[in-house]
Coordinates of C-alpha atoms in Angstrom, one line a residue:
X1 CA 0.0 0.0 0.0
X2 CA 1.2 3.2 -1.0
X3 CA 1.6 5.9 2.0
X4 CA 2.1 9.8 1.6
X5 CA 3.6 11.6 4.8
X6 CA 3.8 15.6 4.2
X7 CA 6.2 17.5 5.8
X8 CA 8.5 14.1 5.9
X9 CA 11.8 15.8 5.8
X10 CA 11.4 16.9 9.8
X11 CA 11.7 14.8 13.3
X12 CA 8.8 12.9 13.0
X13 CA 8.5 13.1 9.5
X14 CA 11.6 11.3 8.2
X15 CA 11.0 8.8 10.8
X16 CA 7.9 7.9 9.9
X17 CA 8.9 7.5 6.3
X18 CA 11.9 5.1 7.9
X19 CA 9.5 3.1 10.2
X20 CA 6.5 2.6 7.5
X21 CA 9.4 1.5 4.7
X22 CA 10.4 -1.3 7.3
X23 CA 6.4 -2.0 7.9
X24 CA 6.0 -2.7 4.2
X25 CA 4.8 0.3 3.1
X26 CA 5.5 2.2 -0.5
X27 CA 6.5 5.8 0.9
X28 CA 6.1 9.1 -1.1
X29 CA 7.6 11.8 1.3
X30 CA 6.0 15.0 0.4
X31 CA 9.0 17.6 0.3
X32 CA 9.3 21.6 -0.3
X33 CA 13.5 21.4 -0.6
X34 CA 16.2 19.3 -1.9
X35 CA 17.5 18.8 1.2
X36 CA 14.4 17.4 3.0
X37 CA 14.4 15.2 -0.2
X38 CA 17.6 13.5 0.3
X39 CA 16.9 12.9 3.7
X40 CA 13.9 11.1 2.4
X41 CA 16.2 9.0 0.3
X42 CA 18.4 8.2 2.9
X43 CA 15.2 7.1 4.7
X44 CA 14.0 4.9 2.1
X45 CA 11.3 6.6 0.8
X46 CA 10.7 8.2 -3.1
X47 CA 10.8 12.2 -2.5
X48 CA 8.2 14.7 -4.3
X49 CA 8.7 18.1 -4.2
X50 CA 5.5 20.2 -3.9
X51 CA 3.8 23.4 -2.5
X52 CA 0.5 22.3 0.3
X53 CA -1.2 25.1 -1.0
X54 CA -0.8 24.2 -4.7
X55 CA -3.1 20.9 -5.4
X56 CA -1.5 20.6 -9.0
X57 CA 1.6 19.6 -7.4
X58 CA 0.9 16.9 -5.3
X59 CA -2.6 15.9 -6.0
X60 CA -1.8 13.0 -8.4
X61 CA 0.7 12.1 -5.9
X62 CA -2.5 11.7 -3.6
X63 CA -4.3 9.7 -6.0
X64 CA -4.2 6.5 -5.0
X65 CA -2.5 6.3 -1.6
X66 CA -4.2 4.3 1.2
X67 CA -3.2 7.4 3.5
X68 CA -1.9 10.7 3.9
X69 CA 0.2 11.5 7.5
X70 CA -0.1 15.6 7.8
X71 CA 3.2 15.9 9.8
X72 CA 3.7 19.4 8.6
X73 CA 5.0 21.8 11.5
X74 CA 5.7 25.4 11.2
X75 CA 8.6 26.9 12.1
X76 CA 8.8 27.5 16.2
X77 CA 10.0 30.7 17.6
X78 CA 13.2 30.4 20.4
X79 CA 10.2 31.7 23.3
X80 CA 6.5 30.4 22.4
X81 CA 4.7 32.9 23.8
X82 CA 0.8 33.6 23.4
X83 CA 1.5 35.8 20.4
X84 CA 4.1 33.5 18.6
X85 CA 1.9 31.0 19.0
X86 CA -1.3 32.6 17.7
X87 CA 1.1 32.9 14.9
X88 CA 1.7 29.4 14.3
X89 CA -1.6 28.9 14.2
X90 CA -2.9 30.8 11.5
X91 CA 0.2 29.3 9.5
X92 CA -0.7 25.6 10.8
X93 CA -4.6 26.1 9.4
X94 CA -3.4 28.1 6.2
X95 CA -1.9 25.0 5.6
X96 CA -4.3 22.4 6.5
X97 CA -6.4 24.2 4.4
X98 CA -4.1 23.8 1.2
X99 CA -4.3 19.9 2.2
X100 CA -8.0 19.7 2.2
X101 CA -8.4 21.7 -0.6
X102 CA -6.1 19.1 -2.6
X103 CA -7.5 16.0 -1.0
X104 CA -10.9 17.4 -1.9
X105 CA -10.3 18.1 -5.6
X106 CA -10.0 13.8 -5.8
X107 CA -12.9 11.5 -6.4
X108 CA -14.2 11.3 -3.7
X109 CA -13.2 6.9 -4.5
X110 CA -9.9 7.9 -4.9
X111 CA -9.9 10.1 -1.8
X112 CA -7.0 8.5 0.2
X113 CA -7.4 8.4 4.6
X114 CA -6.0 11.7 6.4
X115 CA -4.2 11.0 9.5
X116 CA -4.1 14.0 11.5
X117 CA -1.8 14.2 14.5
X118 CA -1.6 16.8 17.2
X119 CA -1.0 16.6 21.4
X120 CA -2.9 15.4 24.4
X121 CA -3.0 19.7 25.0
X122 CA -6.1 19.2 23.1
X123 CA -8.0 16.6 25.3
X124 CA -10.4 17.8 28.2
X125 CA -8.7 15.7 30.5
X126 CA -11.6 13.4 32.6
X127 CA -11.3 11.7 36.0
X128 CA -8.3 11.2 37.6
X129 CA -6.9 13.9 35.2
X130 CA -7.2 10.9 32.3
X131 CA -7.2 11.1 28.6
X132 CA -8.0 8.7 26.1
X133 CA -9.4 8.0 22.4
X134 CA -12.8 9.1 24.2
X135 CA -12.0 12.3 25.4
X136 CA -13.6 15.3 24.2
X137 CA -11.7 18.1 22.7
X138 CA -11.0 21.0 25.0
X139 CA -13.1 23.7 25.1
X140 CA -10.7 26.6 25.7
X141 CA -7.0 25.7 24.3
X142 CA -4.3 25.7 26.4
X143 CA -0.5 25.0 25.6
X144 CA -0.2 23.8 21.8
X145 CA -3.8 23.2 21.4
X146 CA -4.0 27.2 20.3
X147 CA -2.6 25.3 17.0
X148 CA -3.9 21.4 17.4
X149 CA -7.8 22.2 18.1
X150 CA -8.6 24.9 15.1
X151 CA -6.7 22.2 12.9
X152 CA -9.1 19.7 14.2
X153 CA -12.2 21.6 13.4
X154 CA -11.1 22.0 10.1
X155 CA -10.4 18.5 9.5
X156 CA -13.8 18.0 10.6
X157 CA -15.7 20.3 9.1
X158 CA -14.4 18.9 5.8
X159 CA -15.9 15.7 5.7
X160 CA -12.5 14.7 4.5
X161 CA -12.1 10.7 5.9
X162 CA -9.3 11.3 8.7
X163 CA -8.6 9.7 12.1
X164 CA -7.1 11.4 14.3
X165 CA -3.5 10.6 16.6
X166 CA -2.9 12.2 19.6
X167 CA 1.0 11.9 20.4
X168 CA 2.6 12.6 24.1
X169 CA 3.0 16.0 25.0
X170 CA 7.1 15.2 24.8
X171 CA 7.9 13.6 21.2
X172 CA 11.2 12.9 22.4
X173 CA 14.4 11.2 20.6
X174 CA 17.9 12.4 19.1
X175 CA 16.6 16.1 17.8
X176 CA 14.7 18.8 18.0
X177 CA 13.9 20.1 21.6
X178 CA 15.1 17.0 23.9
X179 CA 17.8 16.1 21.8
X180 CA 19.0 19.6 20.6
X181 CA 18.2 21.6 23.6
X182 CA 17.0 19.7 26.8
X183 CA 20.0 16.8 26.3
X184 CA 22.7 19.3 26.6
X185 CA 21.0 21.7 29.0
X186 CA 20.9 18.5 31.6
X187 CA 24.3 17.9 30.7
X188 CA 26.0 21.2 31.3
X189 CA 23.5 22.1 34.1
X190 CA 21.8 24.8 32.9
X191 CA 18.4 23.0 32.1
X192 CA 15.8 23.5 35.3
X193 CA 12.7 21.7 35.6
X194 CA 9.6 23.8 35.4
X195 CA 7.8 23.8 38.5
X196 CA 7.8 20.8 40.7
X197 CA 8.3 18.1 38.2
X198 CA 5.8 16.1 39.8
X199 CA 3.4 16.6 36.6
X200 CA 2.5 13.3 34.6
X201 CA 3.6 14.1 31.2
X202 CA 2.9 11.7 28.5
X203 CA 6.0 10.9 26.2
X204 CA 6.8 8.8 23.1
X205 CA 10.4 8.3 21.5
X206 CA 10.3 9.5 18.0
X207 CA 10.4 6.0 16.6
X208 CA 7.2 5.0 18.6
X209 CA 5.3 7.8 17.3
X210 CA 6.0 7.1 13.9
X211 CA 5.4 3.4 14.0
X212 CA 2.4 4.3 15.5
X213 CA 1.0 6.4 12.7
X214 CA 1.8 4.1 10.1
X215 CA 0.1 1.6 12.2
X216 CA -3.1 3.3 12.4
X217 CA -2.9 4.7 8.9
X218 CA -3.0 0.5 7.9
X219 CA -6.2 -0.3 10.2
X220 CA -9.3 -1.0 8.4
X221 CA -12.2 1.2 9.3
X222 CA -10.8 3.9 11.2
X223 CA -12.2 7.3 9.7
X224 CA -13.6 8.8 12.6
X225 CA -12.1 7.3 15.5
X226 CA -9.5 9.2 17.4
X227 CA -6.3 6.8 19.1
X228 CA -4.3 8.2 22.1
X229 CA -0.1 7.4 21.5
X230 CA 2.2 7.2 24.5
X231 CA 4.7 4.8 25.8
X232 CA 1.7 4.5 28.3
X233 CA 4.0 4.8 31.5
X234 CA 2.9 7.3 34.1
X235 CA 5.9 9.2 33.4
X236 CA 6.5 12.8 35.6
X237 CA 8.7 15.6 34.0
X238 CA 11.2 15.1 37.1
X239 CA 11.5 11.3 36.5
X240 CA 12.3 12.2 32.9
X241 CA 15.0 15.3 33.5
X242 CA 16.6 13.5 36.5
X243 CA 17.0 10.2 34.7
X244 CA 18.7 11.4 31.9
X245 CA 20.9 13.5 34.0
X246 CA 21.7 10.5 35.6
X247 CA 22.7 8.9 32.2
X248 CA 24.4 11.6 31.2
X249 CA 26.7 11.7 34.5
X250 CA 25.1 15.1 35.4
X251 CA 23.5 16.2 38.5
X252 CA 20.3 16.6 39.6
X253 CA 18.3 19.3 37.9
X254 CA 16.5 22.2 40.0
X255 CA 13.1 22.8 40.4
X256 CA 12.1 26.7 39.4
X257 CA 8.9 28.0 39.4
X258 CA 7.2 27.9 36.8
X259 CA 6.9 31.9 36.1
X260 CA 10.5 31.9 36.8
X261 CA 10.7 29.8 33.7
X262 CA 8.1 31.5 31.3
X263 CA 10.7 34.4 30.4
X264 CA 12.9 32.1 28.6
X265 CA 10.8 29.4 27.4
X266 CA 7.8 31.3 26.6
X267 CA 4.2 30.5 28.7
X268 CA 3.2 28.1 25.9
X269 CA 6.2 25.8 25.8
X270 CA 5.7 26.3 29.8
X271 CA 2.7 24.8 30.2
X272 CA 3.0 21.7 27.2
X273 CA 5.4 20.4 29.9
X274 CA 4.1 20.7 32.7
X275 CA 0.6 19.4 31.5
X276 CA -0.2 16.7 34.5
X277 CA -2.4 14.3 32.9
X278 CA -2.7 10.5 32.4
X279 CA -2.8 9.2 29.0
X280 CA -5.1 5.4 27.7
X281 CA -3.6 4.0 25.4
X282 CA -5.7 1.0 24.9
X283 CA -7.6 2.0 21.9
X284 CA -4.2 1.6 19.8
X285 CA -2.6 -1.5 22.0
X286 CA -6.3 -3.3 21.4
X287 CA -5.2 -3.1 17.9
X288 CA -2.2 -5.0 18.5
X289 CA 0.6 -1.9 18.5
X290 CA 3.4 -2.4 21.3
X291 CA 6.3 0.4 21.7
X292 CA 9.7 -0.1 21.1
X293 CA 11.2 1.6 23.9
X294 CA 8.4 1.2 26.7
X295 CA 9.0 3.3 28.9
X296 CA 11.8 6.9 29.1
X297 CA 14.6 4.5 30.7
X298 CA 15.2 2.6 27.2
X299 CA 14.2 5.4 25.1
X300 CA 16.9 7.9 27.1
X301 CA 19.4 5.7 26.5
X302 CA 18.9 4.9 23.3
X303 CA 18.4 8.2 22.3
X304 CA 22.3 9.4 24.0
X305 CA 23.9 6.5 22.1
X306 CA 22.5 7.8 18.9
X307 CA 23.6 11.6 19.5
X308 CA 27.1 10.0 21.0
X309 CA 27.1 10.9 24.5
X310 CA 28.6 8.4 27.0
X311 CA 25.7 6.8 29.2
X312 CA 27.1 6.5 32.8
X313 CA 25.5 2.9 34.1
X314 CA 22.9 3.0 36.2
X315 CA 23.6 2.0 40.3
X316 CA 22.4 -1.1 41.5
X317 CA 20.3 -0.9 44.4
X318 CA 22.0 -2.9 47.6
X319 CA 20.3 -6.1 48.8

């Protein structure tokens, strides 16, 4: 089955195109420059070059695929603030608009699945703070759901066939903001925790997230459901900072409040990681999906070897 991911020359992107070649799928990765086409190549996949908002450019590229992955990400700002990211929001629907407008202009036989992916910001967390593939969307956004729910609505509103992937508020792995920031923050001890770091945060190592779109993009009968996608540990933010300090040799991270921290990070980035909530995965393991790294001990350590940074051995605990 043939597979289109857009925006397939970023973190998740080129993984997934990696992870659904290995699963047996034919990849198109959906590219605006040569260089997010080579890295395409390298992944396995068969680069095309095209503009979202252009449908001539892509739209026979559409026609039959079994899916589409929208992994398309603006460009962040260094501090996410309220106005950056009201910013990257009108970008983010500009160009899920483009990619409705294409997958519309098909047959509507020839229409391929949408998988649409965004955070658990955008559940209304239920009791016990939980989140799963039942959980309504939020009714006023907070954190990145300023970007995930209006991209929602618009999906729906569509009546474009699309299921929708909720990833861990932490996609983390050897890049972007754990591997390119966090990892060497812990490691030179300048990276605090926000707050207390006692927050559940629900996390997924790059290569689990990917798997587990091209997973759900090969289900049968899935247009209209909605799948949660964590390594479904109760994982808290200090857990996660103070292990891979610990791996990295470093020493414990501080705790700062968490306006201390919004100067430098930005309120929005702020409050994505400190989001305390408990994620249910069981829609997606029902269907037979496992991670690879199940829980932030494996996925930590994996993730240093692959950036080639010495893991110091864990202790063992005395009888």
């Amino acid at each position: 089955m043939k597979l289109l991911v857009l925006g397939a020359g970023g973190f998740i992107g080129h993984t997934a195109v990696r992870e659904a070649v290995l699963a047996g799928w034919e990849v198109v990765g959906l590219v605006r420059s040569d260089e997010a086409a080579q890295r395409v190549r390298r992944a396995g996949g068969t680069p095309h070059l095209f503009s979202v908002g252009d449908p001539a450019t892509w739209a026979e590229a559409a026609r039959g695929a079994h899916a589409v992955l929208d992994l398309i990400q603006p460009s962040l700002p260094g501090r996410l603030t309220g106005r950056a990211i009201g910013r990257v929001a009108a970008t983010r629907q500009e160009t899920t608009r483009g990619v409705l407008r294409t997958l519309l202009s098909l047959p509507e036989e020839e229409r391929p699945l949408l998988v649409s992916v965004s955070g658990m910001d955008d559940l209304a967390p239920g009791p016990g703070r939980t989140v799963s593939h039942l959980s309504a969307p939020r009714e006023t956004p907070v954190g990145f759901a300023h970007v995930g729910l209006p991209v929602r609505r618009l999906v729906e509103a569509s009546g474009t066939p699309a299921v929708h992937v909720c990833l861990g508020n932490m996609v983390y792995g050897p890049g972007k903001g754990f591997g390119d920031l966090i990892v060497p923050g812990l490691a030179d001890g300048r990276m605090p925790v926000p707050g207390t770091g006692r927050n559940r945060l629900p996390i997924i190592h790059v290569e689990d997230a990917a798997r587990a779109l091209a997973h759900v993009a090969g289900l049968p009968d899935v247009a209209g459901r909605s799948f949660v996608a964590t390594d479904g540990t109760v994982t808290t933010l200090g857990e996660l900072f103070d292990g891979t300090a610990a791996l990295l040799g470093a020493g414990r991270p501080r705790r700062l409040p968490r306006w201390l921290t919004v100067p430098f990070a930005g309120g929005i980035a702020v409050r994505t990681l400190t989001l305390d909530v408990v994620a249910d995965t069981s829609a997606l393991t029902e269907t037979g999906f496992a991670p690879r790294y199940p829980s932030y001990r494996e996925g930590v350590a994996a993730t240093l070897a692959e950036l080639s940074r010495p893991v110091r051995p864990r202790a063992r605990a005395v009888p």
